Short mmCIF file of C-alpha atoms in Angstrom, two decimals:
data_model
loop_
_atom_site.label_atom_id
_atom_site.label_comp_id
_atom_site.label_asym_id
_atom_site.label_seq_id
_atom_site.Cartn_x
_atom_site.Cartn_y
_atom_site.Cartn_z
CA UNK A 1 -3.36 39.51 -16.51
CA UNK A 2 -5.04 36.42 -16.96
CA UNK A 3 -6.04 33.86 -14.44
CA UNK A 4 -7.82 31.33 -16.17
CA UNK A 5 -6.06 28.09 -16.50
CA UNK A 6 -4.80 26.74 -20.13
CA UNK A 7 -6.92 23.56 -19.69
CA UNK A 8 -9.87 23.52 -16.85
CA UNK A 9 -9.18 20.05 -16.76
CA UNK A 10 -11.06 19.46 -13.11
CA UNK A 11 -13.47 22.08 -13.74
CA UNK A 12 -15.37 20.34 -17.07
CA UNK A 13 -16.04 17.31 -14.61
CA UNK A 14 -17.90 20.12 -11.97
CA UNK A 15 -19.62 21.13 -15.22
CA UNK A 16 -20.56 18.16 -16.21
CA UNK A 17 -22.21 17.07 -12.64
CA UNK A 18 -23.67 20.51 -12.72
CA UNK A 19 -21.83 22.08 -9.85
CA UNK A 20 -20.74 25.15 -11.21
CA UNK A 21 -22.41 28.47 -11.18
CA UNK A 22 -24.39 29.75 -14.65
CA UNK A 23 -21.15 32.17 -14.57
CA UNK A 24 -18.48 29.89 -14.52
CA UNK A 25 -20.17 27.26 -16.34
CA UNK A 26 -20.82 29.74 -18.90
CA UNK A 27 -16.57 30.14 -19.16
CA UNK A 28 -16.47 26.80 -19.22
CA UNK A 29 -18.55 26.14 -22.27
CA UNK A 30 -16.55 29.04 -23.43
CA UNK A 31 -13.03 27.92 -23.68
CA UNK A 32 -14.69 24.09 -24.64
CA UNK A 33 -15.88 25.57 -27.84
CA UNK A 34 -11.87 26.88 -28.48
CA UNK A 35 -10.29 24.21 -26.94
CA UNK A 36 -10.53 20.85 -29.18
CA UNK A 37 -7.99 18.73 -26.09
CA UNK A 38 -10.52 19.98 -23.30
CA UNK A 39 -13.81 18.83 -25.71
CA UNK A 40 -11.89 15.42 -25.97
CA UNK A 41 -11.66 15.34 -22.54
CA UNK A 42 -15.29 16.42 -21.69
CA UNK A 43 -16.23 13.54 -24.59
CA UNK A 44 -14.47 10.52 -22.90
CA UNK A 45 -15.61 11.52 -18.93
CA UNK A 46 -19.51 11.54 -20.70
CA UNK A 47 -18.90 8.07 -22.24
CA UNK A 48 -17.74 6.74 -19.20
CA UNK A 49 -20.64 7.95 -17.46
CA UNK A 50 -22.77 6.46 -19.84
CA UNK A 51 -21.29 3.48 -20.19
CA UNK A 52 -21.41 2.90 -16.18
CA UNK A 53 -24.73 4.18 -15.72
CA UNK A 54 -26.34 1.75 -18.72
CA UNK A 55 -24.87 -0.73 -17.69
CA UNK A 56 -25.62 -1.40 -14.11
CA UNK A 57 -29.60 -0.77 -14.15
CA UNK A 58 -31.34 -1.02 -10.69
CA UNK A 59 -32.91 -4.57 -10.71
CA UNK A 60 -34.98 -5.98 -8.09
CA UNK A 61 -32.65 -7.22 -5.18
CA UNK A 62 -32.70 -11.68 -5.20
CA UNK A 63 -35.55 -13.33 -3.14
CA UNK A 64 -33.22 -14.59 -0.87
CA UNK A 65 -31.69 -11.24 -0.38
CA UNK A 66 -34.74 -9.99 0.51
CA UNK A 67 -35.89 -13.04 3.00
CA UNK A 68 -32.42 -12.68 4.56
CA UNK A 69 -33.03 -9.35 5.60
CA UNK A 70 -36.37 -9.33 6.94
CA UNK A 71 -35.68 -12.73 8.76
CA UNK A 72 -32.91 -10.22 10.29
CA UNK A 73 -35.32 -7.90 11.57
CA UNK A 74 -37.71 -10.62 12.46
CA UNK A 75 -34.42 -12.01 14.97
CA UNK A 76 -33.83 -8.78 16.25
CA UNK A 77 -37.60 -7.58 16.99
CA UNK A 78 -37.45 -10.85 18.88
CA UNK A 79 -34.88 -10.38 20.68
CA UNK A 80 -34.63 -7.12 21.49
CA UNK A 81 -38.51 -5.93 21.39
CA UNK A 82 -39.21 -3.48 19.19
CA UNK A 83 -36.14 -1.06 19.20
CA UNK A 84 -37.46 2.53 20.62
CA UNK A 85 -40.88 1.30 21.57
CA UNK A 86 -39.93 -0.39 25.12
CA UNK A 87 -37.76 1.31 26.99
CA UNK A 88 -36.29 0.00 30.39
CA UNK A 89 -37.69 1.22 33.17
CA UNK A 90 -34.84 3.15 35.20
CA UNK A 91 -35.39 3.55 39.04
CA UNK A 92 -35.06 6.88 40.24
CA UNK A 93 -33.12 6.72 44.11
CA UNK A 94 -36.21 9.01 45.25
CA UNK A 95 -38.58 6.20 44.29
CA UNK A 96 -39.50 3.88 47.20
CA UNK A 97 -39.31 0.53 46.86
CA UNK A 98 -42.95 -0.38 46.35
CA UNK A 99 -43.11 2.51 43.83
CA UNK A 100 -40.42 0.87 41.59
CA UNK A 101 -41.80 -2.72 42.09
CA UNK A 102 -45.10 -1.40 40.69
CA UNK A 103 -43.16 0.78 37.97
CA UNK A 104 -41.21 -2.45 36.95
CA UNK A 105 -44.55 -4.43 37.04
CA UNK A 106 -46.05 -1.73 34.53
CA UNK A 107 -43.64 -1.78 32.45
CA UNK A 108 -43.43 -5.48 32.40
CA UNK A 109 -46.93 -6.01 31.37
CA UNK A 110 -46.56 -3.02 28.67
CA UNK A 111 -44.37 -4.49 26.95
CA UNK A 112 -45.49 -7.68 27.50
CA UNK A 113 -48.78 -6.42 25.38
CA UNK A 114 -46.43 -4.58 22.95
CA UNK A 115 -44.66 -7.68 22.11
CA UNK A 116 -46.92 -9.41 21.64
CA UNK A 117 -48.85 -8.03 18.90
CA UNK A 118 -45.64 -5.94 17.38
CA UNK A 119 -43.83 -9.34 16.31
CA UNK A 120 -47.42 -11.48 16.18
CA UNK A 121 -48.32 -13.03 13.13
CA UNK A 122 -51.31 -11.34 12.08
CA UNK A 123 -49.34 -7.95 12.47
CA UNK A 124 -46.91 -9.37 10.25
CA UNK A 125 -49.35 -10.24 7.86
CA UNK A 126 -50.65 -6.80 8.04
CA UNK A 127 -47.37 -5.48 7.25
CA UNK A 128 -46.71 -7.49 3.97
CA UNK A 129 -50.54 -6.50 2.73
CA UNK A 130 -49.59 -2.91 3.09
CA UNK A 131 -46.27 -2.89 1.25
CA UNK A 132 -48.26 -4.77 -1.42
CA UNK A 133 -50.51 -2.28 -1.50
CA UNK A 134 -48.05 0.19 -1.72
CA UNK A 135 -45.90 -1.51 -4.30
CA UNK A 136 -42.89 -1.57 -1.57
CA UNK A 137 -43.09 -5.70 -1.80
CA UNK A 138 -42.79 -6.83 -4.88
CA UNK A 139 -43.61 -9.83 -6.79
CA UNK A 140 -40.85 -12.30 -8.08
CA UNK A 141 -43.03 -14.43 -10.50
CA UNK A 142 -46.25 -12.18 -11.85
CA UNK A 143 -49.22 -14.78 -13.22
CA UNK A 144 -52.70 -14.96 -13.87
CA UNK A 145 -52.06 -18.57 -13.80
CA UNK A 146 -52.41 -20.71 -10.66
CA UNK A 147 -50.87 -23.78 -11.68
CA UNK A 148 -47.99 -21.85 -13.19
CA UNK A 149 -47.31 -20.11 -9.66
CA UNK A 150 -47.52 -23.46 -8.23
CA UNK A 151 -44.85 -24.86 -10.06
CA UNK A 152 -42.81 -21.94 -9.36
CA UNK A 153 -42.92 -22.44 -5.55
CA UNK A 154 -41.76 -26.09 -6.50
CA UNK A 155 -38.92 -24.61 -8.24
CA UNK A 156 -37.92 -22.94 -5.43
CA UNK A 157 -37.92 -25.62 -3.47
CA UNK A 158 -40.61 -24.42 -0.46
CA UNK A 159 -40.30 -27.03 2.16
CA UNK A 160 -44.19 -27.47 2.28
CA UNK A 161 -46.86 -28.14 -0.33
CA UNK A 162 -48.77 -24.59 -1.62
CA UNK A 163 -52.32 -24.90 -3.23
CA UNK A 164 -52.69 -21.45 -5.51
CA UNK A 165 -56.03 -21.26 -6.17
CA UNK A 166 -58.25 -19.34 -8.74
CA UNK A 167 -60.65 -17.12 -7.35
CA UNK A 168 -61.65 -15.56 -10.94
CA UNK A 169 -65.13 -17.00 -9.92
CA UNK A 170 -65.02 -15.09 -6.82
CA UNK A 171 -63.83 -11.44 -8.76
CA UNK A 172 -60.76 -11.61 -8.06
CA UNK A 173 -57.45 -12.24 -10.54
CA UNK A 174 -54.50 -13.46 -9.40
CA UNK A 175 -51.48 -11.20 -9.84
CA UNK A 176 -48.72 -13.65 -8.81
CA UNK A 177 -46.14 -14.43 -6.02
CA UNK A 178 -42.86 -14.82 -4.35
CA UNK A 179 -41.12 -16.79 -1.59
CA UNK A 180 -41.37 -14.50 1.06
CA UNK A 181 -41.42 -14.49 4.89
CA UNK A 182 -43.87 -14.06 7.74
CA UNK A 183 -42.13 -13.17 10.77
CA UNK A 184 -39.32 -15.33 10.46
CA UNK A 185 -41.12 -17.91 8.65
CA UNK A 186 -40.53 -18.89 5.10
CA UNK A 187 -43.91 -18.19 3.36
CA UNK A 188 -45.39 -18.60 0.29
CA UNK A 189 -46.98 -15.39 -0.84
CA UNK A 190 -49.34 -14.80 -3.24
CA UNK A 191 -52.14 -11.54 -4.45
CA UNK A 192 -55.00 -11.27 -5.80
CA UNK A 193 -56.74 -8.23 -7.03
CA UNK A 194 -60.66 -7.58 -7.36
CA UNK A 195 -62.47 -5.84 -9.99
CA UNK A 196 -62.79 -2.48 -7.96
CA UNK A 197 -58.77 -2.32 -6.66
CA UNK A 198 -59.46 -4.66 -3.63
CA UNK A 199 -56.55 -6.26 -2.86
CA UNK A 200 -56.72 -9.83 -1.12
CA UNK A 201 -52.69 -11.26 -0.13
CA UNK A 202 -52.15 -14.46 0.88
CA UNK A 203 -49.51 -16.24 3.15
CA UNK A 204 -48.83 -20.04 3.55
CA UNK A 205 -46.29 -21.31 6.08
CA UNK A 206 -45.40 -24.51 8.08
CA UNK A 207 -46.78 -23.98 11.55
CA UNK A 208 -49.85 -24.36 13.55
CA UNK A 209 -52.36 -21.56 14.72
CA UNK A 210 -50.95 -22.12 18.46
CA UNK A 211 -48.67 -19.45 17.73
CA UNK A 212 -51.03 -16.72 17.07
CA UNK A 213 -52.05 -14.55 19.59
CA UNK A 214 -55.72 -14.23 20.63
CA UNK A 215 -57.89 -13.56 17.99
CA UNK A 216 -60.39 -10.85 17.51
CA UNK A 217 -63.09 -13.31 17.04
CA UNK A 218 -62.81 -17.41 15.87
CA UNK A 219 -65.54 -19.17 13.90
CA UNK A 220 -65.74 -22.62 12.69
CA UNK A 221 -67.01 -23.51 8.97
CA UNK A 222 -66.36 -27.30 7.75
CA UNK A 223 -64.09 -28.44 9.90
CA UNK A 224 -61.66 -25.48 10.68
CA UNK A 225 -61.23 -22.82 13.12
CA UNK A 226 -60.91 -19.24 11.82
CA UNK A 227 -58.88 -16.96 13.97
CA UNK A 228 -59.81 -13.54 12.77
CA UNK A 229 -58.10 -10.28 13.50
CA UNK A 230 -58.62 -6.51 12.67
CA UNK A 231 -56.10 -4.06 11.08
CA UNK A 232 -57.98 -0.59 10.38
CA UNK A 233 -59.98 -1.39 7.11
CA UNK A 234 -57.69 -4.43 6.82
CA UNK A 235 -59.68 -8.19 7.79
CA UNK A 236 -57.12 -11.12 8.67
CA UNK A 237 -57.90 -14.49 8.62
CA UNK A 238 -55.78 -17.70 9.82
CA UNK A 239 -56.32 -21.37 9.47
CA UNK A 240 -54.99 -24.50 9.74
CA UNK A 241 -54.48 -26.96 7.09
CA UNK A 242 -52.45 -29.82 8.21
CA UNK A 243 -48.86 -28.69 9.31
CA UNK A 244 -49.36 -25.25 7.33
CA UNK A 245 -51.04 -22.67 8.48
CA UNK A 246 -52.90 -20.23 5.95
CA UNK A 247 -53.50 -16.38 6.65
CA UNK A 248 -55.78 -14.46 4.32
CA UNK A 249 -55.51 -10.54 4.26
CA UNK A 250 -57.96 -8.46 2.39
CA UNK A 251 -59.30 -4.86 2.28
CA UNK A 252 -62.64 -5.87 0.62
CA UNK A 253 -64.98 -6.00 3.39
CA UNK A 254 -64.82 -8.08 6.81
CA UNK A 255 -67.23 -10.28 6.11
CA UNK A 256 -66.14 -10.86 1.74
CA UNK A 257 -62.43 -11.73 3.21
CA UNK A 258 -63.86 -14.17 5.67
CA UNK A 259 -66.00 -15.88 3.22
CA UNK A 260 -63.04 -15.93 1.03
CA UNK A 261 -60.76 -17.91 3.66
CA UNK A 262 -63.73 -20.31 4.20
CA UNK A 263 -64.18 -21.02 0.13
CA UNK A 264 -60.34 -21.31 0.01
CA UNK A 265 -59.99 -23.64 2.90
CA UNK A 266 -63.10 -25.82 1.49
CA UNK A 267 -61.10 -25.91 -1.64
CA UNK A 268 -57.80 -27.49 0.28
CA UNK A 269 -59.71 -29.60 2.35
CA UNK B 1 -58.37 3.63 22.21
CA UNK B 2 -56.05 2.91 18.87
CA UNK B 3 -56.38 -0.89 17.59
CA UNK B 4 -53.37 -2.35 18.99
CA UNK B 5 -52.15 -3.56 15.28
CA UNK B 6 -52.55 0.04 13.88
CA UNK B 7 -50.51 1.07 16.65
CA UNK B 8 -48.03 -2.03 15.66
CA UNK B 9 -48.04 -0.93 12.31
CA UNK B 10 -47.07 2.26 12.99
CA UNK B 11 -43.98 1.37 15.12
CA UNK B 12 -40.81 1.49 13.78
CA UNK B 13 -40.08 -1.34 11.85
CA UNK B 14 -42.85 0.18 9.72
CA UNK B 15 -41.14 3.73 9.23
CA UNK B 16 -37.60 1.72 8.85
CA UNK B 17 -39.31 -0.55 5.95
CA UNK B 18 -40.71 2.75 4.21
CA UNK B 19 -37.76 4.17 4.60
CA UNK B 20 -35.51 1.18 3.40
CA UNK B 21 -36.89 -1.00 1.49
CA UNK B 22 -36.94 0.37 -1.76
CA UNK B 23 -33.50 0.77 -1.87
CA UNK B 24 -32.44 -3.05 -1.51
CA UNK B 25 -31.70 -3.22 -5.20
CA UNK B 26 -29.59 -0.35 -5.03
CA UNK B 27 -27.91 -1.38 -2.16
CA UNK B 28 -27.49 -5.26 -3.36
CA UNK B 29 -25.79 -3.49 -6.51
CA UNK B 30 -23.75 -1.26 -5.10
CA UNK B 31 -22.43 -4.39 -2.76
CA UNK B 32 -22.33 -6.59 -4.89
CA UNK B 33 -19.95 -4.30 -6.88
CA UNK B 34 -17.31 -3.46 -3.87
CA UNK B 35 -17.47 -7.25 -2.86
CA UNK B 36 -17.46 -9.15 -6.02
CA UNK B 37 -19.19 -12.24 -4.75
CA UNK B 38 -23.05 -12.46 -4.43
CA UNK B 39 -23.09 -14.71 -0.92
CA UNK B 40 -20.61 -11.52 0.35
CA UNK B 41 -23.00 -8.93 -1.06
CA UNK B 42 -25.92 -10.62 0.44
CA UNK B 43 -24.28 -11.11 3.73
CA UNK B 44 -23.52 -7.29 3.46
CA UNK B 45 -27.19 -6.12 2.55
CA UNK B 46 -28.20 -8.18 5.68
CA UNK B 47 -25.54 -6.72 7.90
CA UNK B 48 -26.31 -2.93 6.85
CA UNK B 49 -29.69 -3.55 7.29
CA UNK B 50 -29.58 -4.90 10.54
CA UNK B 51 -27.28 -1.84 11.98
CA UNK B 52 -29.19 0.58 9.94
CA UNK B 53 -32.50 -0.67 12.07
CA UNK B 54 -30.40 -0.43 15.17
CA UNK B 55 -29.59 2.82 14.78
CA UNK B 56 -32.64 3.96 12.93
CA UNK B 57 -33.56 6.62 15.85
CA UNK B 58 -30.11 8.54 14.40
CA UNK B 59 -32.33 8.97 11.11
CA UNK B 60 -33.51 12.58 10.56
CA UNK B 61 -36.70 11.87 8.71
CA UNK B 62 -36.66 14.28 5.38
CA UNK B 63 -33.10 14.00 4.72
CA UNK B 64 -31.96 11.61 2.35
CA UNK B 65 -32.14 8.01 3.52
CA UNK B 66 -30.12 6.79 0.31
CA UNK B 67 -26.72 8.85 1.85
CA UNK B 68 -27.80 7.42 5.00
CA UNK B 69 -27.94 3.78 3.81
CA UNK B 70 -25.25 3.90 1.82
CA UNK B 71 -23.16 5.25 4.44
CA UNK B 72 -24.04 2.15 6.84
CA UNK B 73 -23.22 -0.49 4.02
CA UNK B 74 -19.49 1.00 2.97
CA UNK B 75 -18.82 1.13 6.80
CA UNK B 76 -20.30 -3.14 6.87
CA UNK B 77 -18.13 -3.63 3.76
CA UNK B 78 -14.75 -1.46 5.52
CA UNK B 79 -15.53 -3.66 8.23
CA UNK B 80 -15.79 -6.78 7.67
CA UNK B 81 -14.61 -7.25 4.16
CA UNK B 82 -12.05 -5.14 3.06
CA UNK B 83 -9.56 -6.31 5.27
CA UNK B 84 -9.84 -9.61 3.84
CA UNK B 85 -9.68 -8.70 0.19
CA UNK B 86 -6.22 -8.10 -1.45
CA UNK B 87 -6.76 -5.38 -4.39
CA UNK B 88 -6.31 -7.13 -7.69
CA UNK B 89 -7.30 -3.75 -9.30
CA UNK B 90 -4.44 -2.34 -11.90
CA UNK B 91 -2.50 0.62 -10.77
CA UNK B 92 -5.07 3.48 -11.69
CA UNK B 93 -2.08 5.79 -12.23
CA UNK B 94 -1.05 3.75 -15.02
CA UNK B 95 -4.79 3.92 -16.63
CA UNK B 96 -4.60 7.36 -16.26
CA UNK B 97 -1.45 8.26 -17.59
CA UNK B 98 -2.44 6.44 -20.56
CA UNK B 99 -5.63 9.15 -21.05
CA UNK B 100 -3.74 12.24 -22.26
CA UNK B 101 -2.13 9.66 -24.60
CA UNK B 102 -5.43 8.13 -25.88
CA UNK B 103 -7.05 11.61 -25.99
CA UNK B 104 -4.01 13.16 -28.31
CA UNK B 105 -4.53 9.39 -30.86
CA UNK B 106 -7.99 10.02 -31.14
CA UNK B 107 -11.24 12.02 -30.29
CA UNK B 108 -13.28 9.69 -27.92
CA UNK B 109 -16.27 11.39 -30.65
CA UNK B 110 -14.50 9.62 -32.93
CA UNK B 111 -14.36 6.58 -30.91
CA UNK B 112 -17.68 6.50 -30.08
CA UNK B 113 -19.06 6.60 -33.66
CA UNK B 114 -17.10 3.81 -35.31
CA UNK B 115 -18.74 1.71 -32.46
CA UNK B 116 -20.48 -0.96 -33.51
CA UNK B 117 -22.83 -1.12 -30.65
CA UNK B 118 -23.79 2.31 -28.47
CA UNK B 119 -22.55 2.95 -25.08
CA UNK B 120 -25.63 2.31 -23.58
CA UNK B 121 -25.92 -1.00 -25.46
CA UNK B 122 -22.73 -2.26 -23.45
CA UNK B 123 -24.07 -5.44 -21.55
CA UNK B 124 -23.35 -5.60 -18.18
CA UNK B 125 -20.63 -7.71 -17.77
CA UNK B 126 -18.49 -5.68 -20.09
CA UNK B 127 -18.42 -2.22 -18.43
CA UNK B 128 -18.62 -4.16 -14.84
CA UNK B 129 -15.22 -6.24 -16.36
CA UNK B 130 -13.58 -2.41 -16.73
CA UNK B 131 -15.07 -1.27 -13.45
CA UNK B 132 -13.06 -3.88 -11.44
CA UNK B 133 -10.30 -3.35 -13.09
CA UNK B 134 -10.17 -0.01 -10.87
CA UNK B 135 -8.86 -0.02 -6.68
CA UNK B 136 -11.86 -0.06 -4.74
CA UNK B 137 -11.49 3.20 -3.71
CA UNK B 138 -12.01 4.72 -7.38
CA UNK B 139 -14.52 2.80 -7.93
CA UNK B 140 -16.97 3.07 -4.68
CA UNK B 141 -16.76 6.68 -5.99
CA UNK B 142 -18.15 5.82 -9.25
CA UNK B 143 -20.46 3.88 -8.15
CA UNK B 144 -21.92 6.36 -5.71
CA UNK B 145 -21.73 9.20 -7.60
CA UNK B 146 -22.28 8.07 -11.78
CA UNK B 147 -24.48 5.11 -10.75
CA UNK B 148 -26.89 5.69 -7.24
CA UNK B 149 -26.15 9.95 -7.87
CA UNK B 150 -25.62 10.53 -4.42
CA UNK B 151 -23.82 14.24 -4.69
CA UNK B 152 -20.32 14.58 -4.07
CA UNK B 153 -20.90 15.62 -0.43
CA UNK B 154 -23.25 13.02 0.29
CA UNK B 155 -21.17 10.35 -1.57
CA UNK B 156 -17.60 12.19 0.69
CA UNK B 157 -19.93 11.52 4.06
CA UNK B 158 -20.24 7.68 2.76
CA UNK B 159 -16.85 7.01 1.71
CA UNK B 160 -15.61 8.95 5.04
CA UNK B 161 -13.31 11.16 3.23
CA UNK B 162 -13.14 15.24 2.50
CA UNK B 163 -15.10 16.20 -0.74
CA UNK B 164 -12.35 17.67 -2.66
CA UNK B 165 -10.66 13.72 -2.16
CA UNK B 166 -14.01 12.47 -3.57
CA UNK B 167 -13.75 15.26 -6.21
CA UNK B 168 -10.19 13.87 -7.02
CA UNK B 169 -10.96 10.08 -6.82
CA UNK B 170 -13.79 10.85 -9.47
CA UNK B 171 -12.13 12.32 -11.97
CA UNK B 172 -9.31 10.04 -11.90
CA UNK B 173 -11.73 7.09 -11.69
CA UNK B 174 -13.34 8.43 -15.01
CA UNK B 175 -10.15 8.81 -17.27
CA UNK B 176 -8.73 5.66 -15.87
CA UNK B 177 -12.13 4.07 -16.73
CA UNK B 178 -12.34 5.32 -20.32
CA UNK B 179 -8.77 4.19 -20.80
CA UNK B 180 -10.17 0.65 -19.21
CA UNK B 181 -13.41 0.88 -21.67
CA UNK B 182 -11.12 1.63 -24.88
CA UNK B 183 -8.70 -1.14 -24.29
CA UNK B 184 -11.82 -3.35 -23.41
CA UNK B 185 -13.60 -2.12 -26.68
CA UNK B 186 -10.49 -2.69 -28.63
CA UNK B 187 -10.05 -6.24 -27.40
CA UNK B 188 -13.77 -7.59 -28.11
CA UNK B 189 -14.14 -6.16 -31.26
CA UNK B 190 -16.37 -3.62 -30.53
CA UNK B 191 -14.61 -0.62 -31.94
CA UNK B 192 -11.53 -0.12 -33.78
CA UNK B 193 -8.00 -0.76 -32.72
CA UNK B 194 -6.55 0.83 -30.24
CA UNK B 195 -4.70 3.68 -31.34
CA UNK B 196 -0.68 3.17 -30.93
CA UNK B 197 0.23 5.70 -28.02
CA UNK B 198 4.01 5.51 -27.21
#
């Protein structure tokens, strides 16, 4: 007797999303060959398939979108510390009392430190340099031209003047930009790359340099301070212009990336 | 002694942004399609995001962060959104009764050729005009399935339902949106007419 079913009406959409085994599949194909209803059938679940698929490509989320969500995480990192990193300290009955008072006092000034550099500025700044790097932050308006990325942060309407500069004399192109933001502030962003792959990212935002925490070293040059901080191979430079506050992040050297942020703030001066 | 910002770095948010951020177009998509309404699907992304980074320590690194995602944001949208929407999808019984009918009037080869534009071709707001047409249910399937390819189990564990009712939603989904395509075809001119079917 025979089992198989007149039509395998559920079974051409398995075989079509390649969940049947080569043996079944194989039956499949089979009875599709003999069977001009089930080839119709087959026929119109592919073009709806392909019509859905083509038609809603992956595009690059909306800047806001993206803002929206990291200002998010920028709240809650706030707020709640860095989720898994700091972890109340829980008094044990056995404990004496001086023992927990130091245990809370330990734990008080570790997270204290933690804190403080996990939702800092200049780790922030880090952070966008590396998904840069990595291609994980993408750029909404790609240029080589600086004026043209200046009137794009016009456009979108950046509640503080940006100054885009060329560095082509300096070896390095600009790549373009996007409204972005630096631990919870709105930022505008833009990269630069150097002739050998060195990457140089930099961040404008309305604030002052009070907010950063204290720097690896500070160095005046022509009028500002330079507060400059260390991320492995990664240099990180923040100054003041007015009520914005620049930060410079580069890969090309400590000493190249300061030089940088003191012939870029010369420039805005 | 690590450098304090290379241990920062290295802390979570860095592993959740690896993790995560790539997908944001995929998720903004696939939001924007259940809610209809960019502010809703960016109020969505934000949400999912935010609970997904709550609970990012439930995240077995090496499985499939997509699923995992995409679980969080149907559960947002379930939440907080669904209840407030009334369906203004058509019946999909009555799309899919109308598939055996189409199928028997004419070969959906046939169809396709005397197109004047390919499938693929289809702008966007055609096929998404056919898509909404559907319940949500049918077409968060769809969507998780034909357009992110999450599998059917991963796409069940999403939707919160047993795979053979994702199995079932699919298929449906696909007839009734073929039947939706034709009609939509028909009316813009795209194809021929619609064959008579009663």
């Amino acid at each position: 007797m025979n089992n198989e079913p007149v039509h395998p009406e559920s079974e051409i959409q398995e075989l079509l999303d390649g969940r049947l085994s080569a043996e079944r599949g194989a039956q499949i194909e089979k009875h599709l060959a003999e069977c001009e209803q089930c080839r119709r059938q087959r026929d119109a679940l592919v073009f709806a398939r392909e019509s859905l698929r083509a038609s809603l490509p992956a595009s690059p989320a909306p800047a806001d979108v993206v803002t929206g969500v990291e200002m998010a995480l920028d709240r809650e990192e706030r707020q709640t510390g860095s989720p898994g990193s700091v972890k109340p300290v829980v008094a044990r009955r056995r404990l004496g009392r001086a023992a927990i008072a130091a245990g809370l006092a330990a734990a008080l000034a570790l997270a204290f430190v933690l804190l403080r550099h996990e939702g800092s500025l200049p780790s922030a700044a880090a952070r966008d340099f590396a998904r840069v790097r990595s291609g994980r932050l993408a750029l909404a308006f790609p240029t080589e031209n600086a004026g043209e990325l200046g009137s794009y942060f016009v456009r979108e309407r950046l509640p503080f003047r940006t100054r885009v500069f060329d560095l082509a004399m300096m070896g390095y192109r600009l790549e373009g930009g996007r409204v972005h933001s630096l631990a919870g502030r709105q930022s505008a962003l833009f990269v630069y790359r150097g002739a050998d792959g060195q990457l140089l990212v930099c961040e404008m935002y309305e604030g002052t340099t009070k907010d950063l925490p204290r720097a690896l070293e500070t160095r005046q040059h022509n009028g500002f301070d330079f507060h400059i901080y260390k991320q492995g191979n990664r240099t990180i430079v923040f100054w003041q212009e007015g009520s914005v506050t620049c930060v410079l992040v580069g890969d090309g050297g400590p000493e190249q990336v300061i030089q940088l942020a003191f012939a870029k703030a010369m420039k805005a001066s | 002694m690590a450098d304090p910002f290379d241990q920062a770095f290295n802390h979570r948010r860095a592993r959740f942004e690896a993790e995560t951020l790539s997908l944001m177009p995929a998720v903004y998509r696939f939001a924007l399609r259940l809610t209809r309404r960019p502010e809703d699907a960016r109020d969505i992304v934000q949400d999912a995001y935010l609970r997904a980074f709550r609970t990012f320590g439930n995240f077995r690194p090496g499985t499939n962060a997509k699923a995992w995602l995409f679980t969080i944001v149907y559960s947002v949208f379930v939440n907080r959104w669904h209840k407030e929407q009334r369906e203004s999808g058509v019946s999909v019984e009555e799309l899919e009764n109308e598939f055996p009918r189409l199928l028997a009037a004419e070969a959906p080869a046939a169809f396709r050729e005397s197109l004047s534009t390919r499938p693929a071709d289809w702008a966007h707001a055609e096929v998404d005009a056919a898509l909404r047409r559907l319940p949500e249910a049918f077409r968060s399937a769809l969507l998780l399935v034909d357009v992110e390819e999450l599998t059917y189990e991963e796409a069940a564990a999403a939707l919160g339902c047993p795979v053979g009712t994702l199995r079932s939603r699919l298929f449906r989904a696909r007839k009734a949106l073929y039947v939706a395509l034709r009609e939509f075809a028909a009316r813009a001119g795209y194809g021929p007419p619609r064959p008579e079917t009663k």
